[in-house]
Amino acid sequence: MTLDFRPYIDDVLADIEAHAEWHEEVSQGKMFGILVTTDGHVLKAYSGQICGRSDWEGYVPPIYDYLQPQGYFKRHEVEIVALHDAGKPTRERSAALQRWLFSKFVLCSPNGERRSVRDVFSDWATANHSKQTQPPGGTGECCAPKLLHYANSHNMIPLALTEFWYGKSPKGEIRHHGMTYEPCQAKCQPILPFLLGNRLQEVIGSRPAPPPVTHLKVLYEDPWLIAVDKPAGLLSVPGKRDNHCAEKILHDQLNYQLSTITCQLSTVNSQLSTVNCQLSINPRMVHRLDMDTSGILLAAKPPEVYKAMQRQFALHENVQKEYVAVLSGRANDNLNDKSLSPVTCQLSTGKIALPLSPDFYNRPMQVVDYKKGKEATTEYEFLSPNVVKLRPLTGRTHQLRVHCAHPDGLGMPILGDPLYGSEAADRMYLHATKLSFIHPVTNETITIESPAPFI
């Protein structure tokens, strides 16, 4: 359900500020959650603990409180720490303690059924063929599970739920103070269906579906390749839960044209018609654009051309891409030219090099990881105070979005970015405006352009 959570968030923010003893810890970054029920109750939660406590007044209690000083968990935790300090192996003991803990986190479903986090997670993993069969550490301690378990245990019917970030962004990640976020993928997604049943999308909410697309504008076409203008909100290729994508639309579009030509020929030569009816075109995208990004998308028709273009895009040597983005905020002080003031740095050019890795707990989000991340480099050129041209020199997932939003990059999220942004809009303002490559058959340099619709 769509609900304006801002008044509720403001109330929680005021309560946080009233707890002076929280400030040092919470200012470093903490997720808070709010659940509104059908009978008007407003429940609040925080992830994990604050100042070593899970029982702050006014917030829902933990699903299981394992922090009692003389309790089973704390006693065994002390033993494991002592063994570790003595240089003795602790892996098996730690794993056993974690399994015991998850057996104590017992969730309540909307119909009153009670099952442990461990069992719920395991069943979800089996049903979804997931390699992650055991819950990650901290599963059940996030805001959403706490709130839903409490509501179900007290015969309250959830109406709408949200989580928002307070304080600094975690190292490597991108979180904005006061902005709302969906529950995490790795810890919460497997157990939320049990806690909400078939009301998951209704209560947690989802972005409204974009208008249906049945035809794509062709920007370039020859016997081997075709480039189209992908609108924002459309997948490039089929997803896990949605087959409606640019590749499928293009397939139908090309084969409809082919069938039309065939039907026209049938009136002239029935034998030729029979031959042509056996033909079909199966275009495949040689690269991808994020669902929320619009612009140039290239597909290959024959399989051998698809393979050749995939190799070319993977090497990134003969492929040049340009994007235009509208940004939120103003350029920060991390831009390459340190002599420029914040007023003039919007007209600067430079290069961003921030290595990226997948965020295990929040796929498909990416994090900046200086130790294990893959090289990711972007050239930028400000065209106006909030409009920037971006040239990716590598092709990492969400590269431009992270490089714009991260404080070590531009420190200016792309306007409307639903994952890394700080300002909502009617779309994400990122458009692929130019693509150059070497044609795998003719060896010509091909350049395709698509002006950004929002400039």
mmCIF file with all atom_site columns, N, CA, C and O in Angstrom, residues 230-273:
data_model
loop_
_atom_site.group_PDB
_atom_site.id
_atom_site.type_symbol
_atom_site.label_atom_id
_atom_site.label_alt_id
_atom_site.label_comp_id
_atom_site.label_asym_id
_atom_site.label_entity_id
_atom_site.label_seq_id
_atom_site.pdbx_PDB_ins_code
_atom_site.Cartn_x
_atom_site.Cartn_y
_atom_site.Cartn_z
_atom_site.occupancy
_atom_site.B_iso_or_equiv
_atom_site.pdbx_formal_charge
_atom_site.auth_seq_id
_atom_site.auth_comp_id
_atom_site.auth_asym_id
_atom_site.auth_atom_id
_atom_site.pdbx_PDB_model_num
ATOM 1   N N  . LYS A 1 230 ? 16.058 2.136   -25.694 1.00 0.00 ? 230 LYS A N  1
ATOM 2   C CA . LYS A 1 230 ? 15.316 1.514   -24.594 1.00 0.00 ? 230 LYS A CA 1
ATOM 3   C C  . LYS A 1 230 ? 14.752 2.578   -23.661 1.00 0.00 ? 230 LYS A C  1
ATOM 4   O O  . LYS A 1 230 ? 15.477 3.460   -23.219 1.00 0.00 ? 230 LYS A O  1
ATOM 5   N N  . PRO A 1 231 ? 13.468 2.498   -23.337 1.00 0.00 ? 231 PRO A N  1
ATOM 6   C CA . PRO A 1 231 ? 12.909 3.448   -22.369 1.00 0.00 ? 231 PRO A CA 1
ATOM 7   C C  . PRO A 1 231 ? 13.296 3.069   -20.938 1.00 0.00 ? 231 PRO A C  1
ATOM 8   O O  . PRO A 1 231 ? 13.625 1.913   -20.642 1.00 0.00 ? 231 PRO A O  1
ATOM 9   N N  . ALA A 1 232 ? 13.260 4.029   -20.038 1.00 0.00 ? 232 ALA A N  1
ATOM 10  C CA . ALA A 1 232 ? 13.500 3.754   -18.618 1.00 0.00 ? 232 ALA A CA 1
ATOM 11  C C  . ALA A 1 232 ? 12.389 2.868   -18.081 1.00 0.00 ? 232 ALA A C  1
ATOM 12  O O  . ALA A 1 232 ? 11.226 2.983   -18.481 1.00 0.00 ? 232 ALA A O  1
ATOM 13  N N  . GLY A 1 233 ? 12.738 1.961   -17.175 1.00 0.00 ? 233 GLY A N  1
ATOM 14  C CA . GLY A 1 233 ? 11.745 1.084   -16.559 1.00 0.00 ? 233 GLY A CA 1
ATOM 15  C C  . GLY A 1 233 ? 11.586 -0.253  -17.238 1.00 0.00 ? 233 GLY A C  1
ATOM 16  O O  . GLY A 1 233 ? 10.784 -1.084  -16.782 1.00 0.00 ? 233 GLY A O  1
ATOM 17  N N  . LEU A 1 234 ? 12.355 -0.514  -18.287 1.00 0.00 ? 234 LEU A N  1
ATOM 18  C CA . LEU A 1 234 ? 12.249 -1.775  -19.036 1.00 0.00 ? 234 LEU A CA 1
ATOM 19  C C  . LEU A 1 234 ? 13.542 -2.565  -18.881 1.00 0.00 ? 234 LEU A C  1
ATOM 20  O O  . LEU A 1 234 ? 14.641 -2.033  -19.056 1.00 0.00 ? 234 LEU A O  1
ATOM 21  N N  . LEU A 1 235 ? 13.420 -3.848  -18.549 1.00 0.00 ? 235 LEU A N  1
ATOM 22  C CA . LEU A 1 235 ? 14.588 -4.713  -18.476 1.00 0.00 ? 235 LEU A CA 1
ATOM 23  C C  . LEU A 1 235 ? 15.228 -4.856  -19.853 1.00 0.00 ? 235 LEU A C  1
ATOM 24  O O  . LEU A 1 235 ? 14.544 -4.821  -20.876 1.00 0.00 ? 235 LEU A O  1
ATOM 25  N N  . SER A 1 236 ? 16.539 -5.048  -19.879 1.00 0.00 ? 236 SER A N  1
ATOM 26  C CA . SER A 1 236 ? 17.228 -5.300  -21.143 1.00 0.00 ? 236 SER A CA 1
ATOM 27  C C  . SER A 1 236 ? 17.017 -6.729  -21.606 1.00 0.00 ? 236 SER A C  1
ATOM 28  O O  . SER A 1 236 ? 16.773 -6.996  -22.782 1.00 0.00 ? 236 SER A O  1
ATOM 29  N N  . VAL A 1 237 ? 17.153 -7.675  -20.684 1.00 0.00 ? 237 VAL A N  1
ATOM 30  C CA . VAL A 1 237 ? 16.986 -9.103  -20.971 1.00 0.00 ? 237 VAL A CA 1
ATOM 31  C C  . VAL A 1 237 ? 16.057 -9.695  -19.917 1.00 0.00 ? 237 VAL A C  1
ATOM 32  O O  . VAL A 1 237 ? 15.786 -9.061  -18.894 1.00 0.00 ? 237 VAL A O  1
ATOM 33  N N  . PRO A 1 238 ? 15.544 -10.920 -20.132 1.00 0.00 ? 238 PRO A N  1
ATOM 34  C CA . PRO A 1 238 ? 14.618 -11.499 -19.148 1.00 0.00 ? 238 PRO A CA 1
ATOM 35  C C  . PRO A 1 238 ? 15.220 -11.572 -17.749 1.00 0.00 ? 238 PRO A C  1
ATOM 36  O O  . PRO A 1 238 ? 16.399 -11.881 -17.569 1.00 0.00 ? 238 PRO A O  1
ATOM 37  N N  . GLY A 1 239 ? 14.407 -11.257 -16.733 1.00 0.00 ? 239 GLY A N  1
ATOM 38  C CA . GLY A 1 239 ? 14.830 -11.357 -15.342 1.00 0.00 ? 239 GLY A CA 1
ATOM 39  C C  . GLY A 1 239 ? 14.332 -12.651 -14.729 1.00 0.00 ? 239 GLY A C  1
ATOM 40  O O  . GLY A 1 239 ? 13.688 -13.479 -15.384 1.00 0.00 ? 239 GLY A O  1
ATOM 41  N N  . LYS A 1 240 ? 14.605 -12.830 -13.445 1.00 0.00 ? 240 LYS A N  1
ATOM 42  C CA . LYS A 1 240 ? 14.193 -14.048 -12.758 1.00 0.00 ? 240 LYS A CA 1
ATOM 43  C C  . LYS A 1 240 ? 12.678 -14.175 -12.681 1.00 0.00 ? 240 LYS A C  1
ATOM 44  O O  . LYS A 1 240 ? 12.132 -15.270 -12.733 1.00 0.00 ? 240 LYS A O  1
ATOM 45  N N  . ARG A 1 241 ? 12.002 -13.034 -12.538 1.00 0.00 ? 241 ARG A N  1
ATOM 46  C CA . ARG A 1 241 ? 10.557 -13.077 -12.343 1.00 0.00 ? 241 ARG A CA 1
ATOM 47  C C  . ARG A 1 241 ? 9.781  -12.372 -13.453 1.00 0.00 ? 241 ARG A C  1
ATOM 48  O O  . ARG A 1 241 ? 8.565  -12.309 -13.405 1.00 0.00 ? 241 ARG A O  1
ATOM 49  N N  . ASP A 1 242 ? 10.492 -11.837 -14.440 1.00 0.00 ? 242 ASP A N  1
ATOM 50  C CA . ASP A 1 242 ? 9.799  -11.037 -15.457 1.00 0.00 ? 242 ASP A CA 1
ATOM 51  C C  . ASP A 1 242 ? 10.472 -11.255 -16.808 1.00 0.00 ? 242 ASP A C  1
ATOM 52  O O  . ASP A 1 242 ? 11.660 -11.001 -16.968 1.00 0.00 ? 242 ASP A O  1
ATOM 53  N N  . ASN A 1 243 ? 9.704  -11.747 -17.775 1.00 0.00 ? 243 ASN A N  1
ATOM 54  C CA . ASN A 1 243 ? 10.235 -11.969 -19.121 1.00 0.00 ? 243 ASN A CA 1
ATOM 55  C C  . ASN A 1 243 ? 9.966  -10.800 -20.050 1.00 0.00 ? 243 ASN A C  1
ATOM 56  O O  . ASN A 1 243 ? 10.391 -10.820 -21.204 1.00 0.00 ? 243 ASN A O  1
ATOM 57  N N  . HIS A 1 244 ? 9.209  -9.803  -19.574 1.00 0.00 ? 244 HIS A N  1
ATOM 58  C CA . HIS A 1 244 ? 8.936  -8.627  -20.415 1.00 0.00 ? 244 HIS A CA 1
ATOM 59  C C  . HIS A 1 244 ? 10.180 -7.759  -20.438 1.00 0.00 ? 244 HIS A C  1
ATOM 60  O O  . HIS A 1 244 ? 10.562 -7.168  -19.432 1.00 0.00 ? 244 HIS A O  1
ATOM 61  N N  . CYS A 1 245 ? 10.840 -7.706  -21.585 1.00 0.00 ? 245 CYS A N  1
ATOM 62  C CA . CYS A 1 245 ? 12.121 -7.017  -21.669 1.00 0.00 ? 245 CYS A CA 1
ATOM 63  C C  . CYS A 1 245 ? 12.345 -6.554  -23.094 1.00 0.00 ? 245 CYS A C  1
ATOM 64  O O  . CYS A 1 245 ? 11.623 -6.924  -24.029 1.00 0.00 ? 245 CYS A O  1
ATOM 65  N N  . ALA A 1 246 ? 13.386 -5.740  -23.267 1.00 0.00 ? 246 ALA A N  1
ATOM 66  C CA . ALA A 1 246 ? 13.708 -5.200  -24.589 1.00 0.00 ? 246 ALA A CA 1
ATOM 67  C C  . ALA A 1 246 ? 14.036 -6.309  -25.574 1.00 0.00 ? 246 ALA A C  1
ATOM 68  O O  . ALA A 1 246 ? 13.653 -6.247  -26.750 1.00 0.00 ? 246 ALA A O  1
ATOM 69  N N  . GLU A 1 247 ? 14.751 -7.322  -25.130 1.00 0.00 ? 247 GLU A N  1
ATOM 70  C CA . GLU A 1 247 ? 15.121 -8.421  -26.031 1.00 0.00 ? 247 GLU A CA 1
ATOM 71  C C  . GLU A 1 247 ? 13.891 -9.145  -26.561 1.00 0.00 ? 247 GLU A C  1
ATOM 72  O O  . GLU A 1 247 ? 13.802 -9.450  -27.755 1.00 0.00 ? 247 GLU A O  1
ATOM 73  N N  . LYS A 1 248 ? 12.910 -9.401  -25.694 1.00 0.00 ? 248 LYS A N  1
ATOM 74  C CA . LYS A 1 248 ? 11.682 -10.088 -26.114 1.00 0.00 ? 248 LYS A CA 1
ATOM 75  C C  . LYS A 1 248 ? 10.861 -9.195  -27.050 1.00 0.00 ? 248 LYS A C  1
ATOM 76  O O  . LYS A 1 248 ? 10.331 -9.657  -28.072 1.00 0.00 ? 248 LYS A O  1
ATOM 77  N N  . ILE A 1 249 ? 10.747 -7.908  -26.718 1.00 0.00 ? 249 ILE A N  1
ATOM 78  C CA . ILE A 1 249 ? 9.988  -6.981  -27.570 1.00 0.00 ? 249 ILE A CA 1
ATOM 79  C C  . ILE A 1 249 ? 10.632 -6.893  -28.948 1.00 0.00 ? 249 ILE A C  1
ATOM 80  O O  . ILE A 1 249 ? 9.949  -6.917  -29.980 1.00 0.00 ? 249 ILE A O  1
ATOM 81  N N  . LEU A 1 250 ? 11.974 -6.793  -28.977 1.00 0.00 ? 250 LEU A N  1
ATOM 82  C CA . LEU A 1 250 ? 12.674 -6.696  -30.257 1.00 0.00 ? 250 LEU A CA 1
ATOM 83  C C  . LEU A 1 250 ? 12.485 -7.968  -31.074 1.00 0.00 ? 250 LEU A C  1
ATOM 84  O O  . LEU A 1 250 ? 12.305 -7.920  -32.296 1.00 0.00 ? 250 LEU A O  1
ATOM 85  N N  . HIS A 1 251 ? 12.528 -9.114  -30.424 1.00 0.00 ? 251 HIS A N  1
ATOM 86  C CA . HIS A 1 251 ? 12.291 -10.399 -31.111 1.00 0.00 ? 251 HIS A CA 1
ATOM 87  C C  . HIS A 1 251 ? 10.923 -10.397 -31.782 1.00 0.00 ? 251 HIS A C  1
ATOM 88  O O  . HIS A 1 251 ? 10.783 -10.720 -32.972 1.00 0.00 ? 251 HIS A O  1
ATOM 89  N N  . ASP A 1 252 ? 9.887  -10.025 -31.038 1.00 0.00 ? 252 ASP A N  1
ATOM 90  C CA . ASP A 1 252 ? 8.531  -10.001 -31.597 1.00 0.00 ? 252 ASP A CA 1
ATOM 91  C C  . ASP A 1 252 ? 8.412  -8.967  -32.709 1.00 0.00 ? 252 ASP A C  1
ATOM 92  O O  . ASP A 1 252 ? 7.741  -9.195  -33.723 1.00 0.00 ? 252 ASP A O  1
ATOM 93  N N  . GLN A 1 253 ? 9.077  -7.827  -32.504 1.00 0.00 ? 253 GLN A N  1
ATOM 94  C CA . GLN A 1 253 ? 9.010  -6.735  -33.475 1.00 0.00 ? 253 GLN A CA 1
ATOM 95  C C  . GLN A 1 253 ? 9.618  -7.155  -34.808 1.00 0.00 ? 253 GLN A C  1
ATOM 96  O O  . GLN A 1 253 ? 9.020  -6.944  -35.882 1.00 0.00 ? 253 GLN A O  1
ATOM 97  N N  . LEU A 1 254 ? 10.810 -7.767  -34.775 1.00 0.00 ? 254 LEU A N  1
ATOM 98  C CA . LEU A 1 254 ? 11.483 -8.171  -35.999 1.00 0.00 ? 254 LEU A CA 1
ATOM 99  C C  . LEU A 1 254 ? 10.754 -9.317  -36.691 1.00 0.00 ? 254 LEU A C  1
ATOM 100 O O  . LEU A 1 254 ? 10.642 -9.353  -37.920 1.00 0.00 ? 254 LEU A O  1
ATOM 101 N N  . ASN A 1 255 ? 10.265 -10.261 -35.904 1.00 0.00 ? 255 ASN A N  1
ATOM 102 C CA . ASN A 1 255 ? 9.599  -11.410 -36.513 1.00 0.00 ? 255 ASN A CA 1
ATOM 103 C C  . ASN A 1 255 ? 8.212  -11.063 -37.024 1.00 0.00 ? 255 ASN A C  1
ATOM 104 O O  . ASN A 1 255 ? 7.705  -11.697 -37.950 1.00 0.00 ? 255 ASN A O  1
ATOM 105 N N  . TYR A 1 256 ? 7.590  -10.040 -36.448 1.00 0.00 ? 256 TYR A N  1
ATOM 106 C CA . TYR A 1 256 ? 6.328  -9.557  -37.001 1.00 0.00 ? 256 TYR A CA 1
ATOM 107 C C  . TYR A 1 256 ? 6.574  -8.946  -38.377 1.00 0.00 ? 256 TYR A C  1
ATOM 108 O O  . TYR A 1 256 ? 5.812  -9.170  -39.333 1.00 0.00 ? 256 TYR A O  1
ATOM 109 N N  . GLN A 1 257 ? 7.664  -8.180  -38.484 1.00 0.00 ? 257 GLN A N  1
ATOM 110 C CA . GLN A 1 257 ? 8.002  -7.604  -39.781 1.00 0.00 ? 257 GLN A CA 1
ATOM 111 C C  . GLN A 1 257 ? 8.297  -8.696  -40.798 1.00 0.00 ? 257 GLN A C  1
ATOM 112 O O  . GLN A 1 257 ? 7.871  -8.622  -41.959 1.00 0.00 ? 257 GLN A O  1
ATOM 113 N N  . LEU A 1 258 ? 9.018  -9.728  -40.360 1.00 0.00 ? 258 LEU A N  1
ATOM 114 C CA . LEU A 1 258 ? 9.349  -10.829 -41.261 1.00 0.00 ? 258 LEU A CA 1
ATOM 115 C C  . LEU A 1 258 ? 8.099  -11.570 -41.713 1.00 0.00 ? 258 LEU A C  1
ATOM 116 O O  . LEU A 1 258 ? 7.953  -11.915 -42.876 1.00 0.00 ? 258 LEU A O  1
ATOM 117 N N  . SER A 1 259 ? 7.167  -11.796 -40.776 1.00 0.00 ? 259 SER A N  1
ATOM 118 C CA . SER A 1 259 ? 5.940  -12.502 -41.136 1.00 0.00 ? 259 SER A CA 1
ATOM 119 C C  . SER A 1 259 ? 5.089  -11.672 -42.085 1.00 0.00 ? 259 SER A C  1
ATOM 120 O O  . SER A 1 259 ? 4.413  -12.211 -42.965 1.00 0.00 ? 259 SER A O  1
ATOM 121 N N  . THR A 1 260 ? 5.126  -10.350 -41.910 1.00 0.00 ? 260 THR A N  1
ATOM 122 C CA . THR A 1 260 ? 4.381  -9.477  -42.816 1.00 0.00 ? 260 THR A CA 1
ATOM 123 C C  . THR A 1 260 ? 4.927  -9.568  -44.238 1.00 0.00 ? 260 THR A C  1
ATOM 124 O O  . THR A 1 260 ? 4.172  -9.671  -45.206 1.00 0.00 ? 260 THR A O  1
ATOM 125 N N  . ILE A 1 261 ? 6.261  -9.557  -44.358 1.00 0.00 ? 261 ILE A N  1
ATOM 126 C CA . ILE A 1 261 ? 6.883  -9.688  -45.679 1.00 0.00 ? 261 ILE A CA 1
ATOM 127 C C  . ILE A 1 261 ? 6.545  -11.039 -46.291 1.00 0.00 ? 261 ILE A C  1
ATOM 128 O O  . ILE A 1 261 ? 6.224  -11.158 -47.473 1.00 0.00 ? 261 ILE A O  1
ATOM 129 N N  . THR A 1 262 ? 6.573  -12.087 -45.468 1.00 0.00 ? 262 THR A N  1
ATOM 130 C CA . THR A 1 262 ? 6.271  -13.426 -45.942 1.00 0.00 ? 262 THR A CA 1
ATOM 131 C C  . THR A 1 262 ? 4.854  -13.521 -46.463 1.00 0.00 ? 262 THR A C  1
ATOM 132 O O  . THR A 1 262 ? 4.590  -14.112 -47.516 1.00 0.00 ? 262 THR A O  1
ATOM 133 N N  . CYS A 1 263 ? 3.917  -12.916 -45.742 1.00 0.00 ? 263 CYS A N  1
ATOM 134 C CA . CYS A 1 263 ? 2.520  -12.942 -46.170 1.00 0.00 ? 263 CYS A CA 1
ATOM 135 C C  . CYS A 1 263 ? 2.330  -12.215 -47.492 1.00 0.00 ? 263 CYS A C  1
ATOM 136 O O  . CYS A 1 263 ? 1.532  -12.624 -48.333 1.00 0.00 ? 263 CYS A O  1
ATOM 137 N N  . GLN A 1 264 ? 3.094  -11.139 -47.669 1.00 0.00 ? 264 GLN A N  1
ATOM 138 C CA . GLN A 1 264 ? 3.004  -10.404 -48.923 1.00 0.00 ? 264 GLN A CA 1
ATOM 139 C C  . GLN A 1 264 ? 3.546  -11.235 -50.084 1.00 0.00 ? 264 GLN A C  1
ATOM 140 O O  . GLN A 1 264 ? 2.998  -11.237 -51.189 1.00 0.00 ? 264 GLN A O  1
ATOM 141 N N  . LEU A 1 265 ? 4.603  -11.990 -49.822 1.00 0.00 ? 265 LEU A N  1
ATOM 142 C CA . LEU A 1 265 ? 5.193  -12.822 -50.853 1.00 0.00 ? 265 LEU A CA 1
ATOM 143 C C  . LEU A 1 265 ? 4.302  -14.010 -51.207 1.00 0.00 ? 265 LEU A C  1
ATOM 144 O O  . LEU A 1 265 ? 4.347  -14.528 -52.327 1.00 0.00 ? 265 LEU A O  1
ATOM 145 N N  . SER A 1 266 ? 3.495  -14.451 -50.245 1.00 0.00 ? 266 SER A N  1
ATOM 146 C CA . SER A 1 266 ? 2.674  -15.642 -50.464 1.00 0.00 ? 266 SER A CA 1
ATOM 147 C C  . SER A 1 266 ? 1.680  -15.458 -51.600 1.00 0.00 ? 266 SER A C  1
ATOM 148 O O  . SER A 1 266 ? 1.285  -16.423 -52.258 1.00 0.00 ? 266 SER A O  1
ATOM 149 N N  . THR A 1 267 ? 1.278  -14.250 -51.835 1.00 0.00 ? 267 THR A N  1
ATOM 150 C CA . THR A 1 267 ? 0.327  -14.003 -52.925 1.00 0.00 ? 267 THR A CA 1
ATOM 151 C C  . THR A 1 267 ? 1.007  -14.135 -54.286 1.00 0.00 ? 267 THR A C  1
ATOM 152 O O  . THR A 1 267 ? 0.335  -14.282 -55.306 1.00 0.00 ? 267 THR A O  1
ATOM 153 N N  . VAL A 1 268 ? 2.352  -14.084 -54.310 1.00 0.00 ? 268 VAL A N  1
ATOM 154 C CA . VAL A 1 268 ? 3.105  -14.181 -55.561 1.00 0.00 ? 268 VAL A CA 1
ATOM 155 C C  . VAL A 1 268 ? 3.599  -15.604 -55.810 1.00 0.00 ? 268 VAL A C  1
ATOM 156 O O  . VAL A 1 268 ? 3.510  -16.140 -56.908 1.00 0.00 ? 268 VAL A O  1
ATOM 157 N N  . ASN A 1 269 ? 4.104  -16.205 -54.759 1.00 0.00 ? 269 ASN A N  1
ATOM 158 C CA . ASN A 1 269 ? 4.722  -17.525 -54.920 1.00 0.00 ? 269 ASN A CA 1
ATOM 159 C C  . ASN A 1 269 ? 4.486  -18.343 -53.660 1.00 0.00 ? 269 ASN A C  1
ATOM 160 O O  . ASN A 1 269 ? 5.123  -18.122 -52.644 1.00 0.00 ? 269 ASN A O  1
ATOM 161 N N  . SER A 1 270 ? 3.591  -19.276 -53.688 1.00 0.00 ? 270 SER A N  1
ATOM 162 C CA . SER A 1 270 ? 3.267  -20.065 -52.506 1.00 0.00 ? 270 SER A CA 1
ATOM 163 C C  . SER A 1 270 ? 4.439  -20.902 -52.039 1.00 0.00 ? 270 SER A C  1
ATOM 164 O O  . SER A 1 270 ? 4.622  -21.149 -50.850 1.00 0.00 ? 270 SER A O  1
ATOM 165 N N  . GLN A 1 271 ? 5.289  -21.369 -52.966 1.00 0.00 ? 271 GLN A N  1
ATOM 166 C CA . GLN A 1 271 ? 6.446  -22.168 -52.580 1.00 0.00 ? 271 GLN A CA 1
ATOM 167 C C  . GLN A 1 271 ? 7.451  -21.319 -51.803 1.00 0.00 ? 271 GLN A C  1
ATOM 168 O O  . GLN A 1 271 ? 8.001  -21.743 -50.785 1.00 0.00 ? 271 GLN A O  1
ATOM 169 N N  . LEU A 1 272 ? 7.678  -20.107 -52.298 1.00 0.00 ? 272 LEU A N  1
ATOM 170 C CA . LEU A 1 272 ? 8.575  -19.187 -51.586 1.00 0.00 ? 272 LEU A CA 1
ATOM 171 C C  . LEU A 1 272 ? 8.045  -18.872 -50.204 1.00 0.00 ? 272 LEU A C  1
ATOM 172 O O  . LEU A 1 272 ? 8.797  -18.757 -49.248 1.00 0.00 ? 272 LEU A O  1
ATOM 173 N N  . SER A 1 273 ? 6.714  -18.739 -50.089 1.00 0.00 ? 273 SER A N  1
ATOM 174 C CA . SER A 1 273 ? 6.098  -18.474 -48.795 1.00 0.00 ? 273 SER A CA 1
ATOM 175 C C  . SER A 1 273 ? 6.395  -19.590 -47.815 1.00 0.00 ? 273 SER A C  1
ATOM 176 O O  . SER A 1 273 ? 6.695  -19.361 -46.647 1.00 0.00 ? 273 SER A O  1
#
